[in-house]
CSV table of C-alpha atoms and ligand atoms in Angstrom, one decimal:
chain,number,residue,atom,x,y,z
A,1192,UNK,CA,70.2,-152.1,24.4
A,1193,UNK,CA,74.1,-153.0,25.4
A,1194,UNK,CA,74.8,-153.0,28.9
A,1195,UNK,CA,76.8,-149.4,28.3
A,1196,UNK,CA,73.9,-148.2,27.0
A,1197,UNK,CA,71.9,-148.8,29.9
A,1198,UNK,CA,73.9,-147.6,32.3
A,1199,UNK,CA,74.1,-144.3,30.5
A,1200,UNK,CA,70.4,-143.8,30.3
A,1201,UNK,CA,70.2,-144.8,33.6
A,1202,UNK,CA,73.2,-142.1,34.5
A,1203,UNK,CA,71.8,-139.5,32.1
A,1204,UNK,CA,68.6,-139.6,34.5
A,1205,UNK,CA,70.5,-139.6,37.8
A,1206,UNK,CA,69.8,-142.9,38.7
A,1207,UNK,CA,71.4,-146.5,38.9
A,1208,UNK,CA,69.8,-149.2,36.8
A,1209,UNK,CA,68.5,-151.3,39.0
A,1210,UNK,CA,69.6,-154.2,41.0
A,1211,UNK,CA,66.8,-155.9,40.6
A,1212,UNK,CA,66.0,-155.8,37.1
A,1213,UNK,CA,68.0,-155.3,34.2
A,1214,UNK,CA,65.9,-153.0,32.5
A,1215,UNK,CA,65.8,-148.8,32.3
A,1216,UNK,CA,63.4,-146.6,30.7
A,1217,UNK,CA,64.0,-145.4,27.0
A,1218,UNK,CA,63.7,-141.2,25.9
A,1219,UNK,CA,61.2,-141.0,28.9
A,1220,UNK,CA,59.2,-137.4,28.7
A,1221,UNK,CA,60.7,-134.6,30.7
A,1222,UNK,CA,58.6,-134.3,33.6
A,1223,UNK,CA,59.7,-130.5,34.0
A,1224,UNK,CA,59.5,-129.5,30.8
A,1225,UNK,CA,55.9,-128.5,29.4
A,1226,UNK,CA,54.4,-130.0,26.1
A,1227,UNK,CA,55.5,-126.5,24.5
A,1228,UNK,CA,58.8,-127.1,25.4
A,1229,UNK,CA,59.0,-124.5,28.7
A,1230,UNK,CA,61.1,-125.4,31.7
A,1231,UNK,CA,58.7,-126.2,34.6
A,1232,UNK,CA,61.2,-124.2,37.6
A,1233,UNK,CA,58.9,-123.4,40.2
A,1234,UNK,CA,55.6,-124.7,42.3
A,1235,UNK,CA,53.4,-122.0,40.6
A,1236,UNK,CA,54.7,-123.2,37.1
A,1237,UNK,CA,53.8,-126.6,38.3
A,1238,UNK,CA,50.6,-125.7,39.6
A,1239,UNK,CA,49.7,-122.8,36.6
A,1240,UNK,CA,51.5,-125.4,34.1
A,1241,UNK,CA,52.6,-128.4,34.1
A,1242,UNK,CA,49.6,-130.0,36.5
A,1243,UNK,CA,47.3,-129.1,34.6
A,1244,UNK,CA,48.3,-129.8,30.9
A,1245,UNK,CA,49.4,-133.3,32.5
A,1246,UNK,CA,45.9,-133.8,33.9
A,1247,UNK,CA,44.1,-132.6,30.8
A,1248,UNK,CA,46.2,-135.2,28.7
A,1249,UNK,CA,45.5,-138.0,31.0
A,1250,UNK,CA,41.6,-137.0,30.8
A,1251,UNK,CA,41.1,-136.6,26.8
A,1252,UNK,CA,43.7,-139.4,26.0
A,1253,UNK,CA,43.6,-142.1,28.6
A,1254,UNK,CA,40.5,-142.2,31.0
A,1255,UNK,CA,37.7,-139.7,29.2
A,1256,UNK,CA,36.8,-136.0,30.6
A,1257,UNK,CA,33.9,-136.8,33.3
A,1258,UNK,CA,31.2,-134.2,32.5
A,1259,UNK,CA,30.8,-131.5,35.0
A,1260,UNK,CA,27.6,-132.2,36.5
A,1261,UNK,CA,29.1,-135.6,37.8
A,1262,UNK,CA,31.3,-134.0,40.1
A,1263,UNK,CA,28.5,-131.2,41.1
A,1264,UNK,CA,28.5,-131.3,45.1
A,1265,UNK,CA,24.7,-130.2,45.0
A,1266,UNK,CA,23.7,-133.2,43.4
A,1267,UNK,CA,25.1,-135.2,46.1
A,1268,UNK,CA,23.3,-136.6,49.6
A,1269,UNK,CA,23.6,-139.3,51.8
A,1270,UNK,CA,21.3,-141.6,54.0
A,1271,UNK,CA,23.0,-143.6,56.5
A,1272,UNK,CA,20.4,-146.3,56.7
A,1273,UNK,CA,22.6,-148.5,59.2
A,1274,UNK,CA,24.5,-147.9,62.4
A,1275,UNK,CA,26.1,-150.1,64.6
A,1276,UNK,CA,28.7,-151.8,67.3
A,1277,UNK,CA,31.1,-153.9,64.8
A,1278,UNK,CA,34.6,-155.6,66.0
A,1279,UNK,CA,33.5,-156.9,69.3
A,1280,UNK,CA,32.5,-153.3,70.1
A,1281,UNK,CA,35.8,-151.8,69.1
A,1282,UNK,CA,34.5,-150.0,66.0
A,1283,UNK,CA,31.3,-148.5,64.5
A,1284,UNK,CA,30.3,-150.0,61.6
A,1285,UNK,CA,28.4,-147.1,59.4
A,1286,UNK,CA,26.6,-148.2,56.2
A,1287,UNK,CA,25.7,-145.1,53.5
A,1288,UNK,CA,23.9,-145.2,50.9
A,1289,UNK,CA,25.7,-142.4,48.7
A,1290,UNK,CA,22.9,-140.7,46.2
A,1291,UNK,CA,23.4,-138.6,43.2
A,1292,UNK,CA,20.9,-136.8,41.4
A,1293,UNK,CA,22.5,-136.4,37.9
A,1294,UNK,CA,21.0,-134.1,35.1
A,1295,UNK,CA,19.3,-137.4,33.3
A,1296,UNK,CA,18.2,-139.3,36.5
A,1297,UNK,CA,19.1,-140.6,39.8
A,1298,UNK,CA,21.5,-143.0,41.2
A,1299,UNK,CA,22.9,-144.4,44.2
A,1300,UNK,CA,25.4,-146.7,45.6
A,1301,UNK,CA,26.3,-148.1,48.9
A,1302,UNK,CA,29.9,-148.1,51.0
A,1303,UNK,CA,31.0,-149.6,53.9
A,1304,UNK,CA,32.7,-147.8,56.9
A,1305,UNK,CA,34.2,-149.2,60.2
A,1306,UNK,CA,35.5,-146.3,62.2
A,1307,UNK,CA,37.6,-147.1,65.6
A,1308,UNK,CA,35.5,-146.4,68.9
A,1309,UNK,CA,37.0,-143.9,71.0
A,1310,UNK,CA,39.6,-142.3,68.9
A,1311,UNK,CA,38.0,-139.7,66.6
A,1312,UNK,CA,38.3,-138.0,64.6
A,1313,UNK,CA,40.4,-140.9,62.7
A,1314,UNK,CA,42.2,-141.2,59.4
A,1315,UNK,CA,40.7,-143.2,57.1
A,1316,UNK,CA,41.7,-145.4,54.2
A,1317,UNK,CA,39.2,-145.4,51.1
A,1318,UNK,CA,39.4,-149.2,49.5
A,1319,UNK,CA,37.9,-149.3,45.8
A,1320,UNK,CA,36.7,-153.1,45.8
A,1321,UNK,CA,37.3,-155.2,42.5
A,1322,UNK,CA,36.2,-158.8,42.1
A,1323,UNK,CA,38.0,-161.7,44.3
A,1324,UNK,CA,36.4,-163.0,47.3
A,1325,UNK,CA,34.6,-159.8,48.0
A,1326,UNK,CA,31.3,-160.6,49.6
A,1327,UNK,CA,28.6,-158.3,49.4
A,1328,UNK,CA,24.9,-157.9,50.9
A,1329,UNK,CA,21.5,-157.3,50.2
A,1330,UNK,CA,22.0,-153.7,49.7
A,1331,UNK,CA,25.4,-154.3,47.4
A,1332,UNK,CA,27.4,-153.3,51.2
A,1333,UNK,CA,31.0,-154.8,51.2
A,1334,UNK,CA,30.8,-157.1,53.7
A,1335,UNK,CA,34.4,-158.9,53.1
A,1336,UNK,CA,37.2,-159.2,51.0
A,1337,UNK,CA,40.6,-161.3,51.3
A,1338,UNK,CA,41.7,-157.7,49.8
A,1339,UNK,CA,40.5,-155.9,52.9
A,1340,UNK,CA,41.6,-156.6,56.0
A,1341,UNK,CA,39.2,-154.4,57.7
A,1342,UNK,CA,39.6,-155.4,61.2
A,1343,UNK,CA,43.6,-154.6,61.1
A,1344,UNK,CA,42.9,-152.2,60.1
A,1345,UNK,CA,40.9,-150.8,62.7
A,1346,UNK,CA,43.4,-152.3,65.1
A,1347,UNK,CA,45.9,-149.5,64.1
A,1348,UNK,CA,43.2,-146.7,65.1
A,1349,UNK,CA,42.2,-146.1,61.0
A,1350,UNK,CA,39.1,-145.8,59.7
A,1351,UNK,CA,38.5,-147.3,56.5
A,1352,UNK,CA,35.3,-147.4,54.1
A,1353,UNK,CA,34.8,-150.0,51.1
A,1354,UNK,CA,32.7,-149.7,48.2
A,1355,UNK,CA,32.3,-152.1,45.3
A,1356,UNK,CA,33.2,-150.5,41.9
A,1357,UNK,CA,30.8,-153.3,39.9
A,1358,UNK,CA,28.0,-151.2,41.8
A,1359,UNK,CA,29.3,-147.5,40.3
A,1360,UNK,CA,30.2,-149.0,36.6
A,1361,UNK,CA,29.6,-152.8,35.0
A,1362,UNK,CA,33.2,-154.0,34.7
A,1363,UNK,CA,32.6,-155.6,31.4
A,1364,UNK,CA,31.9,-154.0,27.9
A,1365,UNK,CA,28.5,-152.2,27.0
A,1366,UNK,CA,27.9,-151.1,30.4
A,1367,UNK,CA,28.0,-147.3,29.9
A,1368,UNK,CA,24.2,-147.7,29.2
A,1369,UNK,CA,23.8,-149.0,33.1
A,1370,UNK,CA,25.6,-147.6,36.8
A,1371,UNK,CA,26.6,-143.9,36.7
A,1372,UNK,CA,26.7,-143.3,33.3
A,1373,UNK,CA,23.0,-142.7,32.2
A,1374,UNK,CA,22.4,-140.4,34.9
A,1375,UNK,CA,24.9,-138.0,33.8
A,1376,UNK,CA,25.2,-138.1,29.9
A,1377,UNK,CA,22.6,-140.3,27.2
A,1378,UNK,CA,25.1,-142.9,25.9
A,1379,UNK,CA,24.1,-141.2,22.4
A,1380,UNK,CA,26.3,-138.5,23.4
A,1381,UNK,CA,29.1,-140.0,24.0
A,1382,UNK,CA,32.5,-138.8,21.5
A,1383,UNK,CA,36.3,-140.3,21.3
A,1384,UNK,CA,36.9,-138.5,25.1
A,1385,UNK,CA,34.0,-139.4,27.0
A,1386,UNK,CA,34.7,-140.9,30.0
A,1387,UNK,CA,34.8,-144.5,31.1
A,1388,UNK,CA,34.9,-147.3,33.8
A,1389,UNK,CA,37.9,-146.6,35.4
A,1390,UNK,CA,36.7,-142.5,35.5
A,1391,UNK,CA,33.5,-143.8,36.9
A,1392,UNK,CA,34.7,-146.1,39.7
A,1393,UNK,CA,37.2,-142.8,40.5
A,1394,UNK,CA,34.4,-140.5,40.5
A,1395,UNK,CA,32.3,-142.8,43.5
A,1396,UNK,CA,35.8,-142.8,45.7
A,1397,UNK,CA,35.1,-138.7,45.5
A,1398,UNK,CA,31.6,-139.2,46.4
A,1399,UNK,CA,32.7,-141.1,49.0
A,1400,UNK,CA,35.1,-138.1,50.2
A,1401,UNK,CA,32.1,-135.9,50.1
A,1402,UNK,CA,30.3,-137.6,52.5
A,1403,UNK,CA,33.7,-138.3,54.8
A,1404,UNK,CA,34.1,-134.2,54.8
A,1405,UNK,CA,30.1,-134.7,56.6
A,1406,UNK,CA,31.4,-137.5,59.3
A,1407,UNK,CA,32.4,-135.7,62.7
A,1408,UNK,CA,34.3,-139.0,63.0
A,1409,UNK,CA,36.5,-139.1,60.1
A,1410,UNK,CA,39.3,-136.6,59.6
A,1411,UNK,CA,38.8,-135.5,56.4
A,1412,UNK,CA,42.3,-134.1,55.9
A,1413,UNK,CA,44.4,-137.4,56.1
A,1414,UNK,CA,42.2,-139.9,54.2
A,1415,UNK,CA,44.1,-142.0,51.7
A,1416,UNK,CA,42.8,-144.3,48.6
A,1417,UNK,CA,43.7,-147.8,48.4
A,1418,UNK,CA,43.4,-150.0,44.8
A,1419,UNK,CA,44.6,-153.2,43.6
A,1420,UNK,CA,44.8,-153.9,39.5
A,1421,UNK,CA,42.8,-151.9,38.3
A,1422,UNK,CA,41.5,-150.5,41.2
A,1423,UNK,CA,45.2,-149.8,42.0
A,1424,UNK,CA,44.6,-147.6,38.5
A,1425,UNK,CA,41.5,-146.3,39.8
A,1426,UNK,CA,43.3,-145.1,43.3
A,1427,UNK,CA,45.7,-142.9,41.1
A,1428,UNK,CA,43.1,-141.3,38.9
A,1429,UNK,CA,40.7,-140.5,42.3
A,1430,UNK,CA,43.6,-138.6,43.5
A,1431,UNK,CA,44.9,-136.9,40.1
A,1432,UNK,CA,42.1,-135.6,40.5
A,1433,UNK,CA,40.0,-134.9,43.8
A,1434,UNK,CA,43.3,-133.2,45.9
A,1435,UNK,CA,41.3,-133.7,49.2
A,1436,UNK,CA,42.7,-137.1,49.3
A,1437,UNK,CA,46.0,-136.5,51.3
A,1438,UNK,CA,47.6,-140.0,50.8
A,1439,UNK,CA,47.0,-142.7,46.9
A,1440,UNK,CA,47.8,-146.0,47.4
A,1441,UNK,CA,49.0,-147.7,44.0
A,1442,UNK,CA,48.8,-151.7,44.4
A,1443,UNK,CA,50.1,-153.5,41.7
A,1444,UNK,CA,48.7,-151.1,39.2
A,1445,UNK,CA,50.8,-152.0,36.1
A,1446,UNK,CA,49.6,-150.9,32.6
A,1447,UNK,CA,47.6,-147.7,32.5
A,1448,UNK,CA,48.5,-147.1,36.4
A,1449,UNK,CA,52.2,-147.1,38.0
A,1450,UNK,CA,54.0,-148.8,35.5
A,1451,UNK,CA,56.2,-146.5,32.6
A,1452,UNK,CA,55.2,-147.3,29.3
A,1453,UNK,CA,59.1,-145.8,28.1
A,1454,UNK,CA,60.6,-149.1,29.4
A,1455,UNK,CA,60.8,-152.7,27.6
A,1456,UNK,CA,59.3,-155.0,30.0
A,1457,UNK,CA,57.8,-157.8,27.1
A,1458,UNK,CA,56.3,-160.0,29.7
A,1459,UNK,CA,54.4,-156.8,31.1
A,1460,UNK,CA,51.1,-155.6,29.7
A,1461,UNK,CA,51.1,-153.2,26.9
A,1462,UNK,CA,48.5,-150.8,25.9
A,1463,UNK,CA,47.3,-153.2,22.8
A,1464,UNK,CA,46.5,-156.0,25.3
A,1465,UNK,CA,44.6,-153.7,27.5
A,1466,UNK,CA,42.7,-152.0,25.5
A,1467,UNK,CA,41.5,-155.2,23.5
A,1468,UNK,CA,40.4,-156.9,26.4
A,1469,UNK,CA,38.7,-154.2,28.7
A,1470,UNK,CA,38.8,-151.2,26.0
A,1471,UNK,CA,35.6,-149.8,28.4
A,1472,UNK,CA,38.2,-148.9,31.2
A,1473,UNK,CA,39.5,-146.0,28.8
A,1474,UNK,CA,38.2,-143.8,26.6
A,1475,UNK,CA,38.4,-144.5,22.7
A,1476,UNK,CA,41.1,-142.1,22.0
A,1477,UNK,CA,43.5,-144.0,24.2
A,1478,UNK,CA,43.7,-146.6,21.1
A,1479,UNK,CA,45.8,-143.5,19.6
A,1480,UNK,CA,48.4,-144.7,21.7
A,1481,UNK,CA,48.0,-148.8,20.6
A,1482,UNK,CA,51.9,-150.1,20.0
A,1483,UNK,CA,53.1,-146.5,20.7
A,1484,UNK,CA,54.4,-146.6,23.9
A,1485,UNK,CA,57.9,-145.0,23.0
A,1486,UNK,CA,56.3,-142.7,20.9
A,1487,UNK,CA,54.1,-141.2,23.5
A,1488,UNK,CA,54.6,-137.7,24.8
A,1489,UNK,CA,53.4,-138.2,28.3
A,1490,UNK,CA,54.0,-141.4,30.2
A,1491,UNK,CA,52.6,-142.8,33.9
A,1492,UNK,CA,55.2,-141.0,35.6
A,1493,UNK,CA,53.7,-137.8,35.2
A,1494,UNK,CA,50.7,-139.5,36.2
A,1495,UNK,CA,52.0,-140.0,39.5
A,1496,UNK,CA,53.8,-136.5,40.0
A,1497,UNK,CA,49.7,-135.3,39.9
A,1498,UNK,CA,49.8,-136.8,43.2
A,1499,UNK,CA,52.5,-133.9,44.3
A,1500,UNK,CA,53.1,-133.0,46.9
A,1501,UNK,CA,50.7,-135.3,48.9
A,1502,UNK,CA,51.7,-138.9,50.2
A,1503,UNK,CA,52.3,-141.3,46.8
A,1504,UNK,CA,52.8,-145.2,47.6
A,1505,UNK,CA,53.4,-147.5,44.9
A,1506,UNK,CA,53.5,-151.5,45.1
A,1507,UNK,CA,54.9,-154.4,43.2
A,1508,UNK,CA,55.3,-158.2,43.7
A,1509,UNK,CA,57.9,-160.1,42.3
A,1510,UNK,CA,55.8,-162.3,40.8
A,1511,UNK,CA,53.7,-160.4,38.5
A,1512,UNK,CA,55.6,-159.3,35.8
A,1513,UNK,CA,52.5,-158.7,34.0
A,1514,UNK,CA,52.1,-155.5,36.1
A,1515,UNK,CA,56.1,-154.8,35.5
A,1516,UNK,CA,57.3,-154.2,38.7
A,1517,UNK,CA,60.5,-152.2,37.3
A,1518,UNK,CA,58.5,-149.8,35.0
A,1519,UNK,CA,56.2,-149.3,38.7
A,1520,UNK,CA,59.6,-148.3,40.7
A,1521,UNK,CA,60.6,-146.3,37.6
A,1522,UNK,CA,57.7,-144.5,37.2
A,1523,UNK,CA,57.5,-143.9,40.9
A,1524,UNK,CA,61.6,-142.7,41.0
A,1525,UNK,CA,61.0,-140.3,37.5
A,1526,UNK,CA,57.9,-138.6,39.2
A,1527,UNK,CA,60.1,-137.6,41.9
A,1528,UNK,CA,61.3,-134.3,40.9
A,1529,UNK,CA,57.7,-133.2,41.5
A,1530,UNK,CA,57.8,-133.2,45.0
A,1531,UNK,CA,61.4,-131.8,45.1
A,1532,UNK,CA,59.8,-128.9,43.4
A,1533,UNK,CA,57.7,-128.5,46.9
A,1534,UNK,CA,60.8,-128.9,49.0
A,1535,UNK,CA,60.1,-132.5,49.7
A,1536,UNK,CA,61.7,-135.8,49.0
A,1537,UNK,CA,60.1,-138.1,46.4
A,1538,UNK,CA,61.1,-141.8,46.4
A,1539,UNK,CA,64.5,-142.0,48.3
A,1540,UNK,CA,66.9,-144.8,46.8
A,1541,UNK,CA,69.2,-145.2,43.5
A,1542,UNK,CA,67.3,-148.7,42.7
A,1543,UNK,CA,64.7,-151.2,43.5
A,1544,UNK,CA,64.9,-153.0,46.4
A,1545,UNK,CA,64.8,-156.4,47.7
A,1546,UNK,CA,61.0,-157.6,48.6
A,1547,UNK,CA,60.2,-156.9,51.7
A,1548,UNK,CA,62.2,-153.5,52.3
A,1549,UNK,CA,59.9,-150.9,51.8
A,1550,UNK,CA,61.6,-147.5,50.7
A,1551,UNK,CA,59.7,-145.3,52.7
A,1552,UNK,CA,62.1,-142.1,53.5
A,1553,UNK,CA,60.4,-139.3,51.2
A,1554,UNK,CA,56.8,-138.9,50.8
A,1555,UNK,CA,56.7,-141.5,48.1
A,1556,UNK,CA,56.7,-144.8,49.3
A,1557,UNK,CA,57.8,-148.2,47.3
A,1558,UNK,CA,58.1,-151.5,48.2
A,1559,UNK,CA,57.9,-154.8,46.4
A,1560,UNK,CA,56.7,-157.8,48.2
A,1561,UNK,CA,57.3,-161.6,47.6
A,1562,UNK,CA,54.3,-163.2,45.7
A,1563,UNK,CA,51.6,-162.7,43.0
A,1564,UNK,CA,49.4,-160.1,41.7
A,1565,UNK,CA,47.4,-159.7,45.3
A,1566,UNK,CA,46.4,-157.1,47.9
A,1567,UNK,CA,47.9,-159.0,51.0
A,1568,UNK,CA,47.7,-157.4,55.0
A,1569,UNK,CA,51.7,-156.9,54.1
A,1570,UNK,CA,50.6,-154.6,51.4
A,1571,UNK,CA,48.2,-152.6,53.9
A,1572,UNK,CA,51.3,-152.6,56.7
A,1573,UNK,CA,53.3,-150.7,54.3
A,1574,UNK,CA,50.7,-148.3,53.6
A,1575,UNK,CA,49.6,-148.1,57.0
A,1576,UNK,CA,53.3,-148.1,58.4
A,1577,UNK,CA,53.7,-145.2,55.7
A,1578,UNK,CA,51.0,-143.1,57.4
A,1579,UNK,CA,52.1,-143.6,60.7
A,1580,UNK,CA,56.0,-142.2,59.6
A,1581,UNK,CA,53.6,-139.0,58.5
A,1582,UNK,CA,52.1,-138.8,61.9
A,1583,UNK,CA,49.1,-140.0,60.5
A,1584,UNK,CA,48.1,-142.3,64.0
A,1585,UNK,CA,46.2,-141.1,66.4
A,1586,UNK,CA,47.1,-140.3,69.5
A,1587,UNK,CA,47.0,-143.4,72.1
A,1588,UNK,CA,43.3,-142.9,73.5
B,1758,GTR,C1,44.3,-157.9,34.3
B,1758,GTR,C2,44.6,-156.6,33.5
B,1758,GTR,C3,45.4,-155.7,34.4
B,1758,GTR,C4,44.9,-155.6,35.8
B,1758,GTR,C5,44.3,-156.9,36.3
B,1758,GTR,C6,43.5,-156.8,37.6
B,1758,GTR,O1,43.7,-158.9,33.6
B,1758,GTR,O2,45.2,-157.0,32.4
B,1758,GTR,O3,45.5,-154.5,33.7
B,1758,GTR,O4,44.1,-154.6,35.9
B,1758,GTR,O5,43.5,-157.5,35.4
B,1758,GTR,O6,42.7,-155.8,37.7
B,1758,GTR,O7,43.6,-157.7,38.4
């Protein structure tokens, strides 16, 4: 596309092409026009509307439709087999052993939680651990990650719980006959929309909300998921779909998460790569979309209006094109609209800016940071600094 060009599709959408890369999106899908062609005007069309038909796309075309017994609260219990003084005494450190007792057997899996002393009850911070230096015990607890800086986190008066996705679904191919899965559905029974990995590590962060609504400790009302990669992936899905989280915390999501699939960013991941090396993340109708990327009716930034009008924060590094950091600020500037509809402000700014000045004014947050693909404590400032602006700290004890 000519330089002219750009600058008109750019203009056509209300926006500047960006400073920072040279690239804007291509005959993106309306966000406020339904698949039938309806203007979306108002919150109830949103919410009678558009929502839904978004999420319903999202769930038979890209991640699988989770069966209903999985998200059954009956089936759901806890044991808290390990309570103690953590942080030099400033924190409690619960461990939970989250069960589920699914129509075709049981299953469990552990989390984490470090909750500030003194302060409760605390908003929290969900973190969906992926590989990398996360250490885990015994019992398959989180003890560490480089990705988790649990301790700052606790320093800023949040709670924050961690549990390792490898323990909720294999990440590798063939393991929907092991984790979750079995429990809920025969593998037999799977079909083209069943759901998958990413739908399975999504569904624990909700398990995990379900026992935070039973902690005295935790304010259930201002809990927000973090995820890197394709946790970062797994932190928009939880909150697509389980509205009790109030804040999603997108790091460095790229393909299948933040990043617009209506943009030509060659260096970034398309849906071909991803679905040949972890095709077990999605359900099989996704490879539908394979090489199709402009031809697709939907595209991430209606992912990320789903979040509407709750707190969105999206996350890029310079140096990790393979996410495509401009398709991540596009996505998270085109899904904007959403909140408008609510009488809020989405992302506020005309183009991407410089690492290490977060764009934090509306209720969507973005900022791209100097580096790699990585989860880094500046990553968890901006989130963190994010809640705060939305009076998310607690009071001073
Ligand atoms: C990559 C994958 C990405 C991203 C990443 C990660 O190999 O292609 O989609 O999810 O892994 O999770 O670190």
């Amino acid at each position: 596309m000519t330089k002219g060009k750009m600058a008109l599709a750019a203009a056509l959408m209300g926006v500047s092409a960006s400073a920072w890369g040279a690239n804007a999106p291509v005959n993106v899908p309306e966000l406020m026009k339904s698949f039938s062609g309806n203007a979306i005007k108002s919150v109830a069309d949103w919410e009678s509307v558009r929502n839904p038909e978004i999420l319903e796309a999202y769930r038979t075309e890209v991640f699988g439709v989770r069966p209903k017994a999985a998200d059954e609260r009956k089936r759901v219990s806890f044991e808290v087999f390990d309570v103690g003084e953590a942080m030099d005494g400033r924190a409690v450190r619960k461990q939970v052993r989250i069960r589920y007792a699914g129509p075709h057997g049981q299953f469990a899996f552990p989390v984490t939680v470090y909750i500030p002393k003194g302060k409760a009850p605390s908003p929290a911070f969900v973190y969906a651990a992926i590989y990398h230096d996360t250490v885990v015990d015994k019992d398959g607890c989180v003890v560490k990650s480089r990705f988790w800086p649990a301790e700052e986190i606790i320093s800023r008066g949040y709670a924050t719980a961690a549990f390792m996705v490898t323990n909720v679904a294999a990440d590798a191919k063939a393991g929907f006959s092991q984790g979750v899965f079995p429990s809920v559905q025969p593998e037999g029974e799977r079909t083209a929309d069943s759901w998958a990995t990413i739908s399975a590590w999504a569904w624990a962060a909700s398990r995990v909300m379900d026992w935070i609504e039973a902690e005295p400790l935790i304010d259930a009302k201002r809990v927000g998921i973090v995820g890197h990669s394709r946790g970062g992936k797994t932190a928009i899905w939880t909150g697509a779909n389980d509205r009790r989280f109030a804040m999603v915390c997108s790091n460095d999501s790229g393909c299948s998460g933040a990043k617009l699939n209506h943009i030509n960013l060659p260096r970034s991941e398309s849906i071909a790569k991803i679905t040949n090396r972890f095709p077990y993340w999605f359900c099989v109708n996704y490879r539908r979309h394979v090489g199709r990327e402009m031809e697709m009716p939907f595209d991430q930034h209606e992912l990320l209006a789903l979040i509407a009008p709750r707190l969105l924060c999206v996350a890029s590094a310079t140096n990790d094109a393979w996410a495509g950091p401009e398709g991540e600020w596009w996505s998270a500037k085109l899904a904007s609209p959403a909140w408008e509809l609510y009488g809020k402000k989405g992302l506020v700014a005309d183009s991407m800016p410089a690492p290490g000045a977060p764009q934090q004014e509306g209720c969507v947050s973005y900022h791209l940071r100097a580096g790699g693909h990585d989860l880094s404590p500046y990553d968890w400032k901006c989130y963190m600094d994010f809640a705060d602006r939305h009076g998310w700290r607690p009071a001073a004890p």
